[in-house]
Coordinates of C-alpha atoms and ligand atoms in Angstrom, one line a residue:
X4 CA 101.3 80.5 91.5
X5 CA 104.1 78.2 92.0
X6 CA 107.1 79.4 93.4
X7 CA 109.4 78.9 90.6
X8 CA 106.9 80.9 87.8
X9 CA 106.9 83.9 91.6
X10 CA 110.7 83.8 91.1
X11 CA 111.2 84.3 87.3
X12 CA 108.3 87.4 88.0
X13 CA 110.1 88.8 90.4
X14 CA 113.7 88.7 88.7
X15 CA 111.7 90.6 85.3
X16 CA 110.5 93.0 87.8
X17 CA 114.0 93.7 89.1
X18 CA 115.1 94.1 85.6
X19 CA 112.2 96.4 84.4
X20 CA 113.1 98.7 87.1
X21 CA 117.0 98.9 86.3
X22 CA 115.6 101.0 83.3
X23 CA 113.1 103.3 85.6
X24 CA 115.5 106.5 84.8
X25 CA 115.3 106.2 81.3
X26 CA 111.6 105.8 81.2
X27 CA 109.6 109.6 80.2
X28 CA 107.9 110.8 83.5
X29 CA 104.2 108.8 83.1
X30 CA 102.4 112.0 82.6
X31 CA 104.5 113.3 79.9
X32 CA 102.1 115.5 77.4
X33 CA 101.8 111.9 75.3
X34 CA 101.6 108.9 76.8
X35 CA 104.3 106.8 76.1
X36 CA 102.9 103.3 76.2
X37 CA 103.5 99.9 74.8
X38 CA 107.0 97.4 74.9
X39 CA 109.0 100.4 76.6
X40 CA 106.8 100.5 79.6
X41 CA 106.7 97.0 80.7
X42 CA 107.9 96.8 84.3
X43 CA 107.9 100.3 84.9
X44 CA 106.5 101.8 88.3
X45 CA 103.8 104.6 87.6
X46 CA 105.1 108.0 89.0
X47 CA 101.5 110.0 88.2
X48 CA 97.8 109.3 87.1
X49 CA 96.2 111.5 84.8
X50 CA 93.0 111.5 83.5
X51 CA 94.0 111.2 79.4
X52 CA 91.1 113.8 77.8
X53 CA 92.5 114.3 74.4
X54 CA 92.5 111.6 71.9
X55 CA 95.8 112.1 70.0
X56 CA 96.5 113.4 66.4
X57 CA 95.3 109.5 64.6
X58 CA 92.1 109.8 66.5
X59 CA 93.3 107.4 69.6
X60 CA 91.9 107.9 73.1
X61 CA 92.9 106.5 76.2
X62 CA 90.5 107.4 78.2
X63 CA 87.6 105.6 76.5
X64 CA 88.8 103.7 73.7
X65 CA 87.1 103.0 70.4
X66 CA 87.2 100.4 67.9
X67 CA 89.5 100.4 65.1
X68 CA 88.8 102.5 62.6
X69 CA 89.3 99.6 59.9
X70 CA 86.1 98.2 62.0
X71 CA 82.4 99.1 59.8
X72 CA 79.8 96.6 61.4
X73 CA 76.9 99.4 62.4
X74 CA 73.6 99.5 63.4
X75 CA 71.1 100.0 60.9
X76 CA 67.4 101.9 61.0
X77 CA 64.4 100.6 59.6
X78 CA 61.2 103.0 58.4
X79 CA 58.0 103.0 57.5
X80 CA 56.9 104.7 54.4
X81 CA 55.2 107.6 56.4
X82 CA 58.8 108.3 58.0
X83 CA 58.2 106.8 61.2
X84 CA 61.3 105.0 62.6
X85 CA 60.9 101.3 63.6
X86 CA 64.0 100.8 65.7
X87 CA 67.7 99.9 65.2
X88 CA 69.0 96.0 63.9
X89 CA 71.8 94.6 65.1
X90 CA 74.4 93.5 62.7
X91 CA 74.0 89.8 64.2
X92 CA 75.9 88.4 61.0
X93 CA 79.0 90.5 62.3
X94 CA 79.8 89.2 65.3
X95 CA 81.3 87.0 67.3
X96 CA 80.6 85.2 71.0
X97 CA 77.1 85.8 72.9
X98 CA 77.6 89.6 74.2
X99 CA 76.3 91.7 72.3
X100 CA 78.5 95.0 72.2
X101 CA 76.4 97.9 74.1
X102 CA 77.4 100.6 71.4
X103 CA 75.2 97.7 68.9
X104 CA 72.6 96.5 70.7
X105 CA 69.1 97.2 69.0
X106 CA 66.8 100.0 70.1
X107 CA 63.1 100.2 70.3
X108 CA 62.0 103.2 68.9
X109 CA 59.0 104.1 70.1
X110 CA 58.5 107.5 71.2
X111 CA 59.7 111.0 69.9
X112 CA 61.7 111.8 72.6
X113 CA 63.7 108.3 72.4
X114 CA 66.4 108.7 74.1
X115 CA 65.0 110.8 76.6
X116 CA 68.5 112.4 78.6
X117 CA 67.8 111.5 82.0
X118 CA 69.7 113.0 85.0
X119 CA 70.4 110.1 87.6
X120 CA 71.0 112.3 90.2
X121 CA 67.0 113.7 89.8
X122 CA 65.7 109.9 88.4
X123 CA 63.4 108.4 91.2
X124 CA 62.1 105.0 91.3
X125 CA 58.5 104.7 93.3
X126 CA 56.9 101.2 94.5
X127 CA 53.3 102.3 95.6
X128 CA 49.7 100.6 95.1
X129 CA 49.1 97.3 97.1
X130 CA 52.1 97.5 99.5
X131 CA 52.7 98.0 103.1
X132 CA 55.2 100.9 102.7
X133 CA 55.2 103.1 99.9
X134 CA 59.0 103.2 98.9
X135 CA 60.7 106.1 96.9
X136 CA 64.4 105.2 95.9
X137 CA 66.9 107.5 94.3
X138 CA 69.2 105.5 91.7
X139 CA 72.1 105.3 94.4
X140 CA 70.0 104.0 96.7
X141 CA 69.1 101.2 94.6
X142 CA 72.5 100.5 94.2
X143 CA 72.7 99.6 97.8
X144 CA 71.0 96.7 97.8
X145 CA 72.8 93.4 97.0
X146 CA 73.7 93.0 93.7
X147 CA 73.3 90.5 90.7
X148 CA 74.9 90.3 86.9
X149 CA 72.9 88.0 84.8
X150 CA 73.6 87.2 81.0
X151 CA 70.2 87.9 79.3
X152 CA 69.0 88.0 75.7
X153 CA 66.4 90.7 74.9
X154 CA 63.8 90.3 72.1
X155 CA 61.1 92.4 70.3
X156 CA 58.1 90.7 69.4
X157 CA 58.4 92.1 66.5
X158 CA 61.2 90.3 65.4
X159 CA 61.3 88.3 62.8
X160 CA 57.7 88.9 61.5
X161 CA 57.0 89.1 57.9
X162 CA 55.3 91.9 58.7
X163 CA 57.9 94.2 59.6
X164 CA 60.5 92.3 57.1
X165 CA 58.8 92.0 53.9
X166 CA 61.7 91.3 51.8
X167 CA 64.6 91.4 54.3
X168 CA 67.7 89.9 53.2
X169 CA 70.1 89.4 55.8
X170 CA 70.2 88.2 59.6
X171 CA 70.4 91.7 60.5
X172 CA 67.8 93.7 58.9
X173 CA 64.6 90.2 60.0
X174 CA 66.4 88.7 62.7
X175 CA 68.4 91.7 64.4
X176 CA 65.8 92.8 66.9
X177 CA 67.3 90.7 69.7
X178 CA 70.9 91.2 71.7
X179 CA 72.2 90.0 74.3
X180 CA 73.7 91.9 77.5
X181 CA 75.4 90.9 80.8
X182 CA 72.9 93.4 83.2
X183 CA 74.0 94.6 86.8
X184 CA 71.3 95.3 89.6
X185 CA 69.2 94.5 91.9
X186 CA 66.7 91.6 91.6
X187 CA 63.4 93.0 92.0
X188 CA 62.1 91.2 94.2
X189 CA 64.6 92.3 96.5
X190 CA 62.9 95.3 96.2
X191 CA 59.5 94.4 96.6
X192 CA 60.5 92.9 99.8
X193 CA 61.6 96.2 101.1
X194 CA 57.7 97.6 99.9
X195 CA 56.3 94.6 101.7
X196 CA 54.1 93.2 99.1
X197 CA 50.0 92.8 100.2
X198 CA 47.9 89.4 99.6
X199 CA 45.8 90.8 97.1
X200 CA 48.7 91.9 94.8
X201 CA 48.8 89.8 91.4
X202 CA 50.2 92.2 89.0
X203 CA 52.4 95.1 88.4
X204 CA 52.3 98.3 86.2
X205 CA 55.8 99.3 85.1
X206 CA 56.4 102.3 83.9
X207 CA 59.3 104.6 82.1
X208 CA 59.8 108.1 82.4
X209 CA 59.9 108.5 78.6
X210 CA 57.7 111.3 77.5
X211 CA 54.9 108.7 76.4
X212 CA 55.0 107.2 80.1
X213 CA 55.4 103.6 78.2
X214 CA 53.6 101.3 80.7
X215 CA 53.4 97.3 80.9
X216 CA 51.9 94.9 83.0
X217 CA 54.2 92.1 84.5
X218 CA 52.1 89.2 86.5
X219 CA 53.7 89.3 90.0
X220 CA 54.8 85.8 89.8
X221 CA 57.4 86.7 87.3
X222 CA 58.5 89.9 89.1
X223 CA 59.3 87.4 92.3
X224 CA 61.4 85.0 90.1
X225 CA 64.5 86.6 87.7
X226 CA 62.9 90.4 87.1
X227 CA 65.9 92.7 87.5
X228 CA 66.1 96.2 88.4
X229 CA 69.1 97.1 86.1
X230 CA 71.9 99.7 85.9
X231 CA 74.1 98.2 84.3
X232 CA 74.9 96.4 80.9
X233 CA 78.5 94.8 80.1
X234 CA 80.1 96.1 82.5
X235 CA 79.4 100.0 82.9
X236 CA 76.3 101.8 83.1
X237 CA 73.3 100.9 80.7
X238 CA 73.3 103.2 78.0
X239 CA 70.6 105.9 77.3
X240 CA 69.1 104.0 74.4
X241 CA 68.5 100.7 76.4
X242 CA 67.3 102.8 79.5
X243 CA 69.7 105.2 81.5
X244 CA 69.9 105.2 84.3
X245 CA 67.2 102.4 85.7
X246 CA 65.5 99.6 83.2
X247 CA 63.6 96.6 84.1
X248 CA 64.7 92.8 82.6
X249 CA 62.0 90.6 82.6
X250 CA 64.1 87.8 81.5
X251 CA 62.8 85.3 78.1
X252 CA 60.0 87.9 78.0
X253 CA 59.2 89.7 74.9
X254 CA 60.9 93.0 74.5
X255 CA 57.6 95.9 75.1
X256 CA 57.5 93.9 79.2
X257 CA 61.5 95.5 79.5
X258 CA 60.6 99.3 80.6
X259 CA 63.7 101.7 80.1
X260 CA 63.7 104.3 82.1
X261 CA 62.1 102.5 85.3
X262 CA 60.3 105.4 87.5
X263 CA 57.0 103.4 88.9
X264 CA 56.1 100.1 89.9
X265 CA 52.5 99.7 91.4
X266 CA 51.2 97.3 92.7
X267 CA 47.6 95.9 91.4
X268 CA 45.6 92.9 91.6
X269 CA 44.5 92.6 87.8
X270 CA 46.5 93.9 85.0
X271 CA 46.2 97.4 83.8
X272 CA 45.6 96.7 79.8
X273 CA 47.8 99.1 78.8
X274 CA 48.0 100.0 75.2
X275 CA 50.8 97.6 74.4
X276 CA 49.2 94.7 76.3
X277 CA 46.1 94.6 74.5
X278 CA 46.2 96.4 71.0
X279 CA 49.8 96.7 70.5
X280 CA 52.0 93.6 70.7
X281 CA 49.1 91.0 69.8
X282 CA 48.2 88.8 66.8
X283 CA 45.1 87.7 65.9
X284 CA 44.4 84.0 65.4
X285 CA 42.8 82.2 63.4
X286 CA 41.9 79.2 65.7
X287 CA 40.9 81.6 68.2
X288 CA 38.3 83.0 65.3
X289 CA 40.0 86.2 65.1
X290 CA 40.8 86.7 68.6
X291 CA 44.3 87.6 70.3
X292 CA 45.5 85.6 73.4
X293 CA 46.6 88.1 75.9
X294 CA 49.6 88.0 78.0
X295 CA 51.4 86.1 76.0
X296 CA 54.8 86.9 77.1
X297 CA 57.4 83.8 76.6
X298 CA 59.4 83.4 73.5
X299 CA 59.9 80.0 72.3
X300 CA 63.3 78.4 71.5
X301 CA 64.8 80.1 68.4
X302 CA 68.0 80.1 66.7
X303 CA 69.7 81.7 63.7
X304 CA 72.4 80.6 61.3
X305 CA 74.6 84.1 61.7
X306 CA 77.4 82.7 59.0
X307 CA 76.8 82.2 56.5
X308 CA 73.4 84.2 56.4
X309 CA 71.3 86.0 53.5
X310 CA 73.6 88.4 51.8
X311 CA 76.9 86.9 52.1
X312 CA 79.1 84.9 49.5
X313 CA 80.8 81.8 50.2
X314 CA 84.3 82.6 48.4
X315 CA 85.0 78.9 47.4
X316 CA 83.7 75.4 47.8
X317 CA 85.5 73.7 50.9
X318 CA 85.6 74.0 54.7
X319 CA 83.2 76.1 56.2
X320 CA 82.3 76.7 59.4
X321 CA 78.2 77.5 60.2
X322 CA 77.6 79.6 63.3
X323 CA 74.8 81.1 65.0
X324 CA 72.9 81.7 67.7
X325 CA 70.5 79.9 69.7
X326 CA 68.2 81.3 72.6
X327 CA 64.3 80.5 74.9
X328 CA 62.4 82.6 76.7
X329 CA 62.0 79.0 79.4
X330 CA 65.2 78.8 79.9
X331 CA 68.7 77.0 78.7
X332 CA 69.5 75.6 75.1
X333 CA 69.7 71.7 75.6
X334 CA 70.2 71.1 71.7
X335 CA 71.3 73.0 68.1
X336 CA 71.0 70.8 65.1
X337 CA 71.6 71.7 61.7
X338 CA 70.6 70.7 58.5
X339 CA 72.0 71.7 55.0
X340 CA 69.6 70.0 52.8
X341 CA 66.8 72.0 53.6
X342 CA 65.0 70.0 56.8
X343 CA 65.8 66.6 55.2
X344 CA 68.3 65.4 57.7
X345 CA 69.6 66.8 61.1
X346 CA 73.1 67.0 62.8
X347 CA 74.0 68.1 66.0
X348 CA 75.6 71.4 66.1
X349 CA 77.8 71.8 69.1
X350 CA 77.0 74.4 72.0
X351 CA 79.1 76.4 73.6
X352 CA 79.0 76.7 76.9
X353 CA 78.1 78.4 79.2
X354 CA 74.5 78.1 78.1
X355 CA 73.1 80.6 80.1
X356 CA 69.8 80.6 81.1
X357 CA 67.0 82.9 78.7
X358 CA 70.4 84.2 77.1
X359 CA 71.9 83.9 73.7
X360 CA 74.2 80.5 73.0
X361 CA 76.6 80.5 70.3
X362 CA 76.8 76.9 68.2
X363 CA 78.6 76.0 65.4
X364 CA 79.2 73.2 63.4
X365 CA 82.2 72.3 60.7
X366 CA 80.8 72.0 57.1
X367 CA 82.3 70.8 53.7
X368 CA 80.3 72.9 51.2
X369 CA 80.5 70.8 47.6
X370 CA 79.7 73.5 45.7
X371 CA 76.4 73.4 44.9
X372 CA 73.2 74.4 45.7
X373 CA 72.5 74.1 49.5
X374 CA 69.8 75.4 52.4
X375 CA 70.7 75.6 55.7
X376 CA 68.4 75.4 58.5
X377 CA 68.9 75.5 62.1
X378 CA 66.6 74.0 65.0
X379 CA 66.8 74.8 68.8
X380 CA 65.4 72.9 71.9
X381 CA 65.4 74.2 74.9
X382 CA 65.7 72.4 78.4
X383 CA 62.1 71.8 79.3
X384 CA 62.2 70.0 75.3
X385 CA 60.6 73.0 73.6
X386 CA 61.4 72.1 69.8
X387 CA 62.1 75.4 67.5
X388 CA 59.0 74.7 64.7
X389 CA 59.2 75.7 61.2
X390 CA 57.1 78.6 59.7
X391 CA 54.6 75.9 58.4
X392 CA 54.7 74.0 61.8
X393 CA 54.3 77.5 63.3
X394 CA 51.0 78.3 60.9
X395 CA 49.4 74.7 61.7
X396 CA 50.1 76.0 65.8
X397 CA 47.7 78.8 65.4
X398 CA 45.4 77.9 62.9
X399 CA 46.2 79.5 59.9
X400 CA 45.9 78.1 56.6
X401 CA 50.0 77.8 55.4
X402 CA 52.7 79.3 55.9
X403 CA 51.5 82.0 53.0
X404 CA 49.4 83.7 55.7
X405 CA 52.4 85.0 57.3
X406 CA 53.2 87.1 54.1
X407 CA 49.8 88.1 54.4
X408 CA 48.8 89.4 57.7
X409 CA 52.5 89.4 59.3
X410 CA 52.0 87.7 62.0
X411 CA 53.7 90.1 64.7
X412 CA 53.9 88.3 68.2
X413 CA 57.3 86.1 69.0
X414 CA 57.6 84.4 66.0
X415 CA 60.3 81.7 66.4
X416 CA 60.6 80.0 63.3
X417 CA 63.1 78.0 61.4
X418 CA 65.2 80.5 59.3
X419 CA 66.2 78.4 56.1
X420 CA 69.3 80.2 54.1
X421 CA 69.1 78.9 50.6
X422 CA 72.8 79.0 49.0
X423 CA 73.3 78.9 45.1
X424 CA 75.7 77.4 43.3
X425 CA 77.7 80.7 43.0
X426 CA 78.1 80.8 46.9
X427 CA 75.6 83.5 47.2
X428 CA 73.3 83.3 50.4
X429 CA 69.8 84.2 50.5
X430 CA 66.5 83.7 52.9
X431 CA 64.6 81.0 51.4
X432 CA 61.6 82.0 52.4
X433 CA 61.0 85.0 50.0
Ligands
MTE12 N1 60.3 103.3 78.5 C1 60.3 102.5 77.5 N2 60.5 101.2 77.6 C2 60.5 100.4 76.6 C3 60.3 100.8 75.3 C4 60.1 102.2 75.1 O1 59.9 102.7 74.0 N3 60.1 103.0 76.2 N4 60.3 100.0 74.2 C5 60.0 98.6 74.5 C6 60.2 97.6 73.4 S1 59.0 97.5 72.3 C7 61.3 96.8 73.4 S2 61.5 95.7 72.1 C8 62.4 97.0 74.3 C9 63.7 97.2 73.5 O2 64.8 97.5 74.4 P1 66.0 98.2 73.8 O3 65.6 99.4 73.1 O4 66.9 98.4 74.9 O5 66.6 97.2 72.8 O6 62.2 98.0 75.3 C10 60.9 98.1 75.7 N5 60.8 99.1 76.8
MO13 MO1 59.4 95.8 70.8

């Protein structure tokens, strides 16, 4: 700070506190906050319970109540809940707010209510020393916060979005969190990993006991041990009070709940590994490929997206979100003649790696009918394909199949937005 700009501060300081006696004492039954306060010294702290006669609290705010965007459920005609979307075509920047970030519903007990102070975390199997860790203890070791998107395999399949409309309800399994903890490999040092270790089981203390296998080569590079997501704790839904982020990895690999790692040298085939969680190919005559894990570069035009109404021909800005499973997005380009031609969408930075990007491009919409598309590349040159693209990649006969069988395992493809002459938005795909 220069001196002059530590000057004026200090002369509005001097001033604030010429009207200290007029101020209410600071723990006066209502807070008095706002214009009046400024400069003011605090006399008290108190811990603000109540929220006030509109509905206000201080002590953990909530969004205006003018504010709808929500999370919304998908189920299956026998009643079983899928999970929770999240409203992707609602917001704004690459964090995905905690209170909106989608949930995996898999068991009946989801979210299990879990007790930190009675939540252990063991490493056991091919170690040198069995290590049992309470969730403070973890919270010991040095820390990291990493910016990463996760992603259920699920998403975006036909299968599961038969006639889906809108960004939310086919594209809003994924979201994007800044996660605090401990790398695990930090961890697996501590355990002292043996020679013959290749894999690890993971598993949550859910009542199901979901399990997954994670090849050990991944647990040594960016696997986190988190506790918390933007900022506070992560939240019982994505995993309170331990969850492990297996970064660009398919969603199933991130176990909530983390209360066992062992070490093994061949994976476990755990329900989700080798029934669950896999498609059948055609060009592998039926077959699944197996530990599959990596998504691809993806992106999706958030706005304007299916379900929305451009008001009026003119400027309009397109915006989405970009993402891979390899790494960094290099590249968004956009077209809005339906794949014909391509312009580069700017990114904004920071592009963080296996993380959601935001891009955006300026668009003068004519008036008639239009179809946006978006394409990602990553940083290893990973091209986002189209569904057609994606049906000639594994053998099936068009893009037809998809509606079909449903194709269920990271499916990346180009979502193209058809827009009709009345500014109405729709997935042009259906
Ligand atoms: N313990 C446990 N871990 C789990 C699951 C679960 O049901 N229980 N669901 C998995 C699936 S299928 C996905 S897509 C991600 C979703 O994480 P989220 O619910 O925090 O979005 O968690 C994975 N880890
Ligand atoms: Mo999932």
């Amino acid at each position: 700070m220069d001196s002059e700009k530590t000057n004026s501060r200090r002369q509005f300081l001097a001033k604030g506190a010429a009207f200290t006696g007029l101020a209410l004492p600071f723990g006066a039954a209502k807070a008095q906050f706002g214009a009046e306060m400024e400069g003011l010294h605090p006399r008290r702290y108190d811990v603000v319970n109540a929220t006030d006669e509109r509905g206000f609290s201080l002590a953990y705010g909530s969004r205006a109540k003018f504010e709808t965007p929500q999370r919304i459920a998908s189920t299956t005609a026998n009643g079983a809940v899928l999970g929770a979307y999240t409203p992707l075509q609602d917001l704004d920047g690459i964090i995905t707010p905690s209170s909106l970030h989608f949930i995996a519903l898999h068991y009946a007990d989801a979210p299990p209510i879990i007790d930190p102070r009675e939540h252990r975390l063991l490493i056991h199997g091919l170690v040198d020393r069995p290590l049992e860790f309470t969730v403070d203890e973890v919270k010991k070791f040095p820390s990291v916060n990493r910016v990463h998107f996760l992603e259920c395999a699920g998403n975006s399949a036909p299968l599961f979005h038969e006639d889906a409309r809108t960004a939310q309800t086919i594209h809003g399994w994924t979201s994007c969190s800044m996660w605090s903890g401990v790398l695990l490999s930090t961890l697996l040092q501590q355990a002292g990993v043996q020679k013959k270790a290749r894999w690890i089981l993971a598993e949550g203390a859910d009542g199901a006991k979901h399990t997954f296998s994670i090849p050990l080569e991944k647990a040594m590079d960016d696997c986190i041990v988190a506790y918390g997501q933007n900022g506070e704790a992560v939240r019982p839904e994505q995993g309170y009070p331990l969850r492990l982020i297996v970064p660009g990895f398919i969603g199933v690999a991130n176990v909530k709940y983390l209360r066992r790692l062992k070490l093994v040298d061949e994976p476990h085939m755990t329900r989700w590994e080798t029934t669950g969680y896999v498609t059948a190919r055609p060009n592998l005559r039926g077959k699944a490929l197996w530990f599959d894990h990596e998504w691809g570069p993806k992106s999706v035009i958030t706005r304007p997206s299916g379900g929305q109404r451009l008001e009026a021909p003119g400027y309009h800005q397109i915006t989405g979100l970009a993402w891979s499973g390899a790494g960094s997005v290099r590249r968004v380009e956009i077209s809005t003649n339906g794949g014909r031609t391509w312009k580069d969408a700017e990114v904004e930075g920071p592009a963080y790696r296996k993380a959601h990007t935001r891009f955006r491009m300026d668009w003068r919409w004519k008036g008639g009918g239009a179809e946006l598309q978006s394409r990602c590349t990553d940083d290893l040159g990973n091209v986002q394909p189209t569904q057609a693209e994606l049906a000639q990649l594994i053998g099936a006969p068009g893009p037809e199949w998809f509606k079909k069988t449903g194709i269920i395992i990271h499916d990346n493809h180009i979502q193209p937005w058809r827009v009709d002459r009345d500014g109405t938005v729709h997935n042009a795909l259906l």
